[in-house]
Short mmCIF file of C-alpha atoms in Angstrom, two decimals:
data_model
loop_
_atom_site.label_atom_id
_atom_site.label_comp_id
_atom_site.label_asym_id
_atom_site.label_seq_id
_atom_site.Cartn_x
_atom_site.Cartn_y
_atom_site.Cartn_z
CA MET A 601 92.99 115.03 87.46
CA ARG A 602 95.35 117.49 85.77
CA ARG A 603 97.48 115.73 83.15
CA LYS A 604 99.50 118.70 81.96
CA PRO A 605 102.57 120.19 83.63
CA LEU A 606 102.05 123.32 85.70
CA PRO A 607 103.63 126.56 84.48
CA ASP A 608 107.20 126.95 85.78
CA ASP A 609 106.27 129.74 88.17
CA ALA A 610 103.29 127.95 89.71
CA LEU A 611 105.32 126.62 92.64
CA ASP A 612 107.77 128.46 94.86
CA ALA A 613 110.59 126.90 96.86
CA THR A 614 108.35 126.33 99.89
CA ASP A 615 105.72 124.55 97.80
CA ARG A 616 108.41 122.28 96.35
CA LYS A 617 109.75 121.52 99.80
CA ILE A 618 106.25 120.62 101.00
CA LEU A 619 105.74 118.27 98.03
CA ASN A 620 109.14 116.65 98.51
CA VAL A 621 108.88 116.21 102.27
CA LEU A 622 105.22 115.27 102.76
CA GLN A 623 105.24 112.52 100.12
CA GLU A 624 107.50 110.64 102.55
CA GLY A 625 104.86 110.71 105.28
CA PHE A 626 102.62 112.76 107.52
CA PRO A 627 102.35 112.49 111.33
CA ILE A 628 99.51 110.64 113.03
CA GLU A 629 99.17 112.75 116.18
CA PRO A 630 96.75 115.37 117.54
CA ALA A 631 98.24 118.47 115.82
CA PRO A 632 100.01 117.02 112.77
CA PHE A 633 100.10 120.19 110.64
CA GLU A 634 101.87 122.09 113.39
CA LYS A 635 104.39 119.27 113.74
CA ALA A 636 104.98 118.86 109.98
CA GLY A 637 104.97 122.65 109.50
CA ALA A 638 107.65 123.19 112.15
CA GLU A 639 110.05 121.06 110.10
CA LEU A 640 109.26 123.16 107.03
CA GLY A 641 109.51 126.53 108.80
CA LEU A 642 105.76 127.10 108.64
CA SER A 643 102.98 127.40 111.18
CA GLY A 644 100.25 124.76 111.07
CA ALA A 645 97.82 127.28 109.57
CA GLU A 646 100.32 128.30 106.88
CA LEU A 647 100.93 124.69 105.92
CA ILE A 648 97.17 124.04 105.61
CA GLU A 649 96.86 127.16 103.45
CA ARG A 650 99.68 125.93 101.20
CA ILE A 651 98.21 122.44 100.84
CA LEU A 652 94.79 123.91 99.98
CA ASN A 653 96.42 125.96 97.24
CA LEU A 654 98.44 123.00 95.92
CA ARG A 655 95.24 120.99 95.75
CA GLU A 656 93.45 123.87 94.04
CA ILE A 657 96.05 124.15 91.25
CA GLY A 658 96.18 120.37 90.73
CA ALA A 659 99.67 119.74 92.13
CA ILE A 660 98.36 117.05 94.51
CA THR A 661 96.30 113.98 93.71
CA ARG A 662 95.73 112.84 97.25
CA PHE A 663 96.48 113.74 100.83
CA GLY A 664 95.84 111.24 103.59
CA PRO A 665 96.06 107.50 104.25
CA PHE A 666 96.86 105.17 101.34
CA PHE A 667 95.06 101.89 101.90
CA ASP A 668 96.16 98.49 100.70
CA ALA A 669 93.10 97.58 98.65
CA ALA A 670 93.65 93.83 99.11
CA ALA A 671 93.86 94.28 102.88
CA MET A 672 90.43 95.85 102.72
CA GLY A 673 89.08 92.62 101.33
CA GLY A 674 89.15 93.26 97.60
CA ALA A 675 90.44 91.06 94.79
CA PHE A 676 92.21 92.46 91.73
CA CYS A 677 93.54 91.17 88.46
CA LEU A 678 95.30 92.77 85.52
CA CYS A 679 93.82 91.42 82.27
CA ALA A 680 94.80 91.77 78.62
CA MET A 681 93.09 91.10 75.31
CA GLU A 682 94.15 90.99 71.68
CA VAL A 683 91.35 92.92 69.99
CA PRO A 684 91.13 93.14 66.19
CA ALA A 685 91.34 96.80 65.16
CA ALA A 686 88.00 96.71 63.34
CA ARG A 687 86.23 95.54 66.51
CA PHE A 688 88.09 97.69 68.99
CA GLU A 689 85.36 100.22 69.81
CA ASP A 690 82.66 97.54 70.15
CA VAL A 691 84.78 95.38 72.42
CA MET A 692 85.72 98.42 74.49
CA THR A 693 82.04 99.17 75.03
CA LEU A 694 81.35 95.59 76.12
CA VAL A 695 84.33 95.53 78.50
CA ASN A 696 83.72 98.96 80.03
CA ALA A 697 80.08 98.15 80.70
CA HIS A 698 81.18 95.90 83.58
CA THR A 699 81.39 97.85 86.83
CA GLU A 700 84.22 95.52 87.91
CA VAL A 701 86.45 97.04 85.21
CA ALA A 702 88.28 99.69 87.23
CA HIS A 703 90.45 101.09 84.48
CA ASN A 704 91.16 100.24 80.93
CA TYR A 705 93.99 101.36 78.63
CA GLU A 706 94.69 100.95 74.97
CA ARG A 707 98.37 100.01 74.48
CA ASP A 708 100.56 99.78 71.39
CA HIS A 709 101.08 96.02 71.38
CA ARG A 710 99.51 92.88 69.91
CA LEU A 711 97.76 92.69 73.29
CA ASN A 712 96.17 96.10 72.82
CA MET A 713 93.59 96.29 75.61
CA TRP A 714 94.68 96.19 79.26
CA PHE A 715 92.32 96.56 82.17
CA VAL A 716 92.08 95.88 85.89
CA LEU A 717 89.22 93.84 87.30
CA ALA A 718 88.33 94.67 90.89
CA ASP A 719 85.78 92.84 92.97
CA MET A 720 85.07 92.28 96.64
CA ALA A 721 85.09 88.49 96.09
CA PRO A 722 88.05 86.60 94.55
CA GLU A 723 85.70 84.39 92.51
CA GLY A 724 84.24 87.54 90.97
CA ILE A 725 87.39 88.01 88.90
CA ASP A 726 87.10 84.80 86.89
CA ARG A 727 83.34 85.14 86.64
CA VAL A 728 83.61 88.56 84.97
CA ALA A 729 86.60 87.57 82.81
CA ASP A 730 84.68 84.49 81.58
CA LEU A 731 81.64 86.67 80.93
CA ILE A 732 83.73 89.07 78.81
CA GLU A 733 85.14 86.10 76.86
CA GLY A 734 81.59 84.92 76.18
CA GLU A 735 80.40 88.35 75.10
CA THR A 736 83.34 89.13 72.84
CA GLY A 737 84.46 85.69 71.67
CA LEU A 738 88.02 86.80 72.55
CA ARG A 739 90.41 85.46 75.14
CA VAL A 740 90.95 87.39 78.33
CA LEU A 741 94.49 86.76 79.58
CA ARG A 742 94.71 87.04 83.36
CA PHE A 743 97.78 88.34 85.13
CA PRO A 744 97.06 88.28 88.86
CA LYS A 745 99.91 89.58 90.99
CA LEU A 746 102.05 86.81 92.44
CA GLU A 747 104.27 89.16 94.35
CA GLU A 748 104.31 92.90 94.89
CA PHE A 749 107.47 94.81 95.56
CA PHE A 750 107.94 97.75 97.86
CA ILE A 751 107.74 100.87 95.78
CA GLY A 752 110.40 103.56 96.03
CA PHE A 753 108.58 105.88 93.61
CA LYS A 754 109.32 109.50 94.38
CA VAL A 755 108.59 112.63 92.40
CA THR A 756 111.08 115.46 92.83
CA ALA A 757 109.27 118.78 92.77
CA MET B 296 95.45 91.58 108.13
CA THR B 297 91.99 91.71 109.62
CA ILE B 298 90.03 94.89 110.05
CA ASP B 299 86.98 95.27 112.25
CA ALA B 300 83.85 97.40 111.97
CA ILE B 301 85.46 100.47 113.56
CA ASP B 302 88.49 100.23 111.24
CA LYS B 303 86.07 100.10 108.33
CA ARG B 304 84.36 103.21 109.57
CA LEU B 305 87.72 105.00 109.75
CA ILE B 306 88.59 103.82 106.24
CA GLY B 307 85.28 105.13 104.97
CA ALA B 308 85.83 108.49 106.67
CA THR B 309 89.38 108.98 105.32
CA GLN B 310 89.15 107.36 101.88
CA ALA B 311 88.71 110.76 100.25
CA GLY B 312 91.60 112.19 102.25
CA LEU B 313 92.39 113.83 105.59
CA PRO B 314 90.43 116.95 106.58
CA LEU B 315 92.59 120.07 106.22
CA THR B 316 92.00 121.41 109.71
CA ASP B 317 94.31 121.92 112.71
CA GLU B 318 93.18 118.68 114.32
CA PRO B 319 92.18 116.35 111.48
CA TYR B 320 92.05 113.22 113.63
CA ALA B 321 89.68 114.95 116.07
CA ALA B 322 87.50 115.85 113.07
CA ILE B 323 87.44 112.19 112.00
CA ALA B 324 86.66 111.21 115.58
CA ALA B 325 83.66 113.55 115.64
CA GLN B 326 82.46 112.16 112.32
CA THR B 327 82.76 108.49 113.27
CA GLY B 328 81.78 108.61 116.96
CA VAL B 329 85.14 107.28 118.14
CA SER B 330 87.50 109.19 120.45
CA GLU B 331 90.44 111.07 118.93
CA ALA B 332 92.85 108.87 120.89
CA GLU B 333 91.29 105.76 119.43
CA VAL B 334 91.37 107.16 115.89
CA ILE B 335 95.08 107.84 116.26
CA GLU B 336 95.76 104.48 117.87
CA ARG B 337 93.84 102.57 115.19
CA LEU B 338 95.39 104.45 112.27
CA ARG B 339 98.83 103.77 113.70
CA ALA B 340 97.96 100.10 114.15
CA MET B 341 96.69 99.81 110.56
CA LEU B 342 99.88 101.47 109.37
CA ALA B 343 101.94 98.96 111.35
CA ARG B 344 99.94 96.04 109.88
CA GLY B 345 100.19 97.31 106.31
CA VAL B 346 96.46 97.96 105.86
CA ILE B 347 97.55 101.58 105.51
CA ARG B 348 100.68 101.78 103.37
CA ARG B 349 101.46 105.33 104.39
CA VAL B 350 99.82 108.58 105.38
CA ALA B 351 101.21 111.12 102.99
CA LEU B 352 100.73 113.68 100.28
CA ALA B 353 100.77 112.34 96.72
CA PRO B 354 102.11 114.87 94.24
CA ASN B 355 100.42 114.85 90.85
CA HIS B 356 103.37 113.64 88.80
CA TYR B 357 101.84 114.93 85.56
CA ALA B 358 101.60 118.44 87.03
CA LEU B 359 105.27 118.19 88.02
CA GLY B 360 106.34 117.36 84.49
CA MET B 361 106.47 113.54 84.55
CA VAL B 362 104.05 113.17 81.68
CA ALA B 363 105.42 110.02 80.01
CA ASN B 364 105.08 106.48 81.27
CA GLY B 365 105.46 102.98 79.93
CA MET B 366 104.66 99.51 81.23
CA SER B 367 107.97 97.67 80.96
CA VAL B 368 107.82 93.86 81.04
CA TRP B 369 110.68 91.44 81.57
CA ASP B 370 111.27 87.71 81.31
CA VAL B 371 113.37 87.18 84.41
CA GLU B 372 114.84 83.86 85.52
CA ASP B 373 112.42 82.48 88.15
CA ALA B 374 115.09 81.71 90.70
CA ARG B 375 116.17 85.35 90.82
CA ALA B 376 112.84 87.08 90.16
CA THR B 377 112.03 88.00 93.78
CA GLU B 378 115.46 89.39 94.54
CA LEU B 379 115.65 91.40 91.31
CA GLY B 380 112.01 92.54 91.51
CA ALA B 381 112.75 94.09 94.91
CA GLN B 382 115.64 96.05 93.39
CA ILE B 383 113.55 97.31 90.49
CA GLY B 384 110.60 98.29 92.72
CA ALA B 385 112.91 100.39 94.89
CA LEU B 386 113.93 102.61 91.94
CA GLU B 387 112.57 106.16 92.26
CA PHE B 388 111.06 106.18 88.77
CA VAL B 389 109.11 102.91 89.13
CA SER B 390 105.58 103.35 90.48
CA HIS B 391 104.30 99.76 90.36
CA CYS B 392 106.33 96.56 90.33
CA TYR B 393 104.84 93.08 90.32
CA LEU B 394 105.63 89.46 89.53
CA ARG B 395 102.83 87.96 87.45
CA PRO B 396 102.31 84.62 85.72
CA ARG B 397 103.52 84.16 82.16
CA ALA B 398 100.96 83.27 79.48
CA GLU B 399 100.94 81.67 76.07
CA GLY B 400 102.78 84.05 73.75
CA TRP B 401 103.70 86.19 76.74
CA PRO B 402 107.06 85.23 78.27
CA TYR B 403 107.24 88.15 80.73
CA ASN B 404 106.89 87.70 84.49
CA LEU B 405 108.12 91.03 85.89
CA PHE B 406 106.08 94.20 85.30
CA ALA B 407 107.46 97.65 86.17
CA MET B 408 105.72 100.95 85.40
CA ILE B 409 108.33 103.56 84.44
CA HIS B 410 107.71 107.32 84.65
CA GLY B 411 109.67 110.18 83.09
CA ALA B 412 109.45 113.67 81.61
CA SER B 413 109.55 112.31 78.06
CA ARG B 414 109.49 109.04 76.18
CA ASP B 415 113.27 109.35 75.68
CA GLU B 416 113.71 109.56 79.43
CA VAL B 417 111.47 106.51 79.92
CA GLU B 418 113.61 104.59 77.39
CA GLU B 419 116.75 105.67 79.20
CA LYS B 420 115.35 104.37 82.48
CA ARG B 421 114.35 101.17 80.77
CA ARG B 422 118.02 100.68 79.85
CA GLU B 423 118.91 101.28 83.52
CA ILE B 424 116.59 98.44 84.50
CA ALA B 425 118.05 96.21 81.78
CA ALA B 426 121.52 96.85 83.20
CA ILE B 427 120.40 95.83 86.70
CA LEU B 428 118.72 92.64 85.47
CA GLY B 429 121.69 91.73 83.27
CA PRO B 430 121.80 88.16 81.96
CA ALA B 431 119.00 87.07 84.34
CA CYS B 432 116.62 88.71 81.86
CA ARG B 433 116.09 86.86 78.58
CA GLU B 434 113.70 89.19 76.82
CA SER B 435 111.86 92.44 77.45
CA ASP B 436 109.36 94.83 75.96
CA ILE B 437 107.64 98.09 76.83
CA LEU B 438 104.01 98.98 76.23
CA TYR B 439 102.97 102.61 75.94
CA SER B 440 99.38 103.58 76.51
CA THR B 441 97.80 105.30 73.54
CA ARG B 442 94.41 106.01 75.10
CA ILE B 443 92.63 105.84 78.44
CA LEU B 444 89.49 103.82 77.73
CA LYS B 445 88.07 103.93 81.25
CA LYS B 446 89.25 105.32 84.52
CA THR B 447 87.19 104.94 87.63
CA GLY B 448 88.56 104.53 91.10
CA MET B 449 88.51 101.13 92.75
CA ARG B 450 84.96 100.88 93.93
CA LEU B 451 85.59 99.20 97.20
CA LYS B 452 83.20 100.53 99.71
CA PRO B 453 83.67 98.83 103.04
CA GLU B 454 80.31 98.95 104.76
CA SER B 455 80.32 101.02 107.92
#
């Protein structure tokens, strides 16, 4: 995934409109590009062409349904560890070796390693966290979500 | 929120995204052996049940200049945490917002990921959140990531 901003001239006004409008939603009906395109002043084929280009230049990370991972039967837990600086790389290797570790970030805090455990079974979370504690001799703090709030996140292109 | 075998097949077929063709749902139908009408009906039903959160385009916020982010954490009075969490999650610059348990040495129960064009902008938005929480928040902090140590997608593969 592209992590650097695009050059200023990479997007024209139509591209920006597409990004702003389609992040709100996309129709579920037989000819959705024609329908969505009509509202943007584009034919269905033109809209597809534009989206292909936006994907090509890295302006889009995803286009399609966003699934609720928990609804699909998965269990997740945010975990944190306080890793001594001298052991950081070794502990990272031990933690990352578990396929249940979906992503892992170093953060500038006493708790300096933060990762998400994902497993199809809820009991898998504690099993892997306990395993990591055994392997590293360090505590794995577990922060399962108690409540999730509706997200209003919107990027203005 | 139960999903059956056909739903799972549709999830598998669309997990990587919608086909960019005139009739994407017909393409999924052909791929999964379900009629186009049923694909549309089932996707709409999953959307209504919350299995699908939305069908949409996700802009790459880094590409659009939002390159800074910080995990802000807040110790919010329990009695008001749900009400205030909903307000924070609805902010346009917050991409994830959760209530989580506190831990020893960790007084924070509300987590909100803040995005901005720069760290200064993230700090400014953090002050906006502080103003909304007001006296209901006792303490707060923000954690910036210094390195991505691992990034793989969620490996949930519903069997088809």
